[in-house]
Amino acid sequence: MRSSTERGRLLGVRMLPLAAVAAALGACGGGGGGDAATAPKPPANTPTLTSIALSITASSISVGGTAQLTATPRDQNGNAMTAAVTYASSATGVATVSTGGLVSGVAAGTALITAASGSVSNSVSVSVTAATFPASAIVTTPGNAFAPFQVDIASGGTVQWQFGSVGHNVVFDGTAGAPAGIVITSNANVSRTFAVKGTFNYQCTVHAGMVGVVVVH
């Protein structure tokens, strides 16, 4: 049998590797306090398209009129961001919209104009009203010109030509529905009624280049 002294010596030899391992582990763990300083930072908050803000110069336009629609894409924080936007009209027979957001009135009614970018969209309602035109117009003859060059009137309306001291005539170009022309006249006013819708070009044959147009709506 081994003596108590021998048993103690053997036990000490067996425990020595365990003590060395524990010391090594302690040394590795001792530097843990510096990990926080070198840990990677979380990724920055990447802007994500969340909404599209719309503004329009006029929510009601007349037939033939226009309004500019502006779309501003915004991220989750409400900040403006860059994103491609497309436009569409729910009723192109009432109003159309260009790729740049210009809305044009086509006929009386209401259209929903939508701006979209990916799955995000927003819409605005646009009302189109029938254009109104006066029942009468006046054309003067300063120098050798008709002023204004073009007048617009409602169907059944009247145009009055006012002639000064220089004589002029009014000769229509033969468009169907045009009223009778006016012979050379000076120092007098002469009116004509337009019962048919259309565009009626005319000229003074006495003075070359003296032309005008009546548009009847």
mmCIF file with all atom_site columns, C-alpha atoms in Angstrom, residues 103 156 200:
data_model
loop_
_atom_site.group_PDB
_atom_site.id
_atom_site.type_symbol
_atom_site.label_atom_id
_atom_site.label_alt_id
_atom_site.label_comp_id
_atom_site.label_asym_id
_atom_site.label_entity_id
_atom_site.label_seq_id
_atom_site.pdbx_PDB_ins_code
_atom_site.Cartn_x
_atom_site.Cartn_y
_atom_site.Cartn_z
_atom_site.occupancy
_atom_site.B_iso_or_equiv
_atom_site.pdbx_formal_charge
_atom_site.auth_seq_id
_atom_site.auth_comp_id
_atom_site.auth_asym_id
_atom_site.auth_atom_id
_atom_site.pdbx_PDB_model_num
ATOM 1 C CA . VAL A 1 103 ? -53.821 67.298 -66.070 1.00 0.00 ? 103 VAL A CA 1
ATOM 2 C CA . GLY A 1 156 ? -75.576 81.701 -81.927 1.00 0.00 ? 156 GLY A CA 1
ATOM 3 C CA . PHE A 1 200 ? -64.147 80.562 -89.473 1.00 0.00 ? 200 PHE A CA 1
#
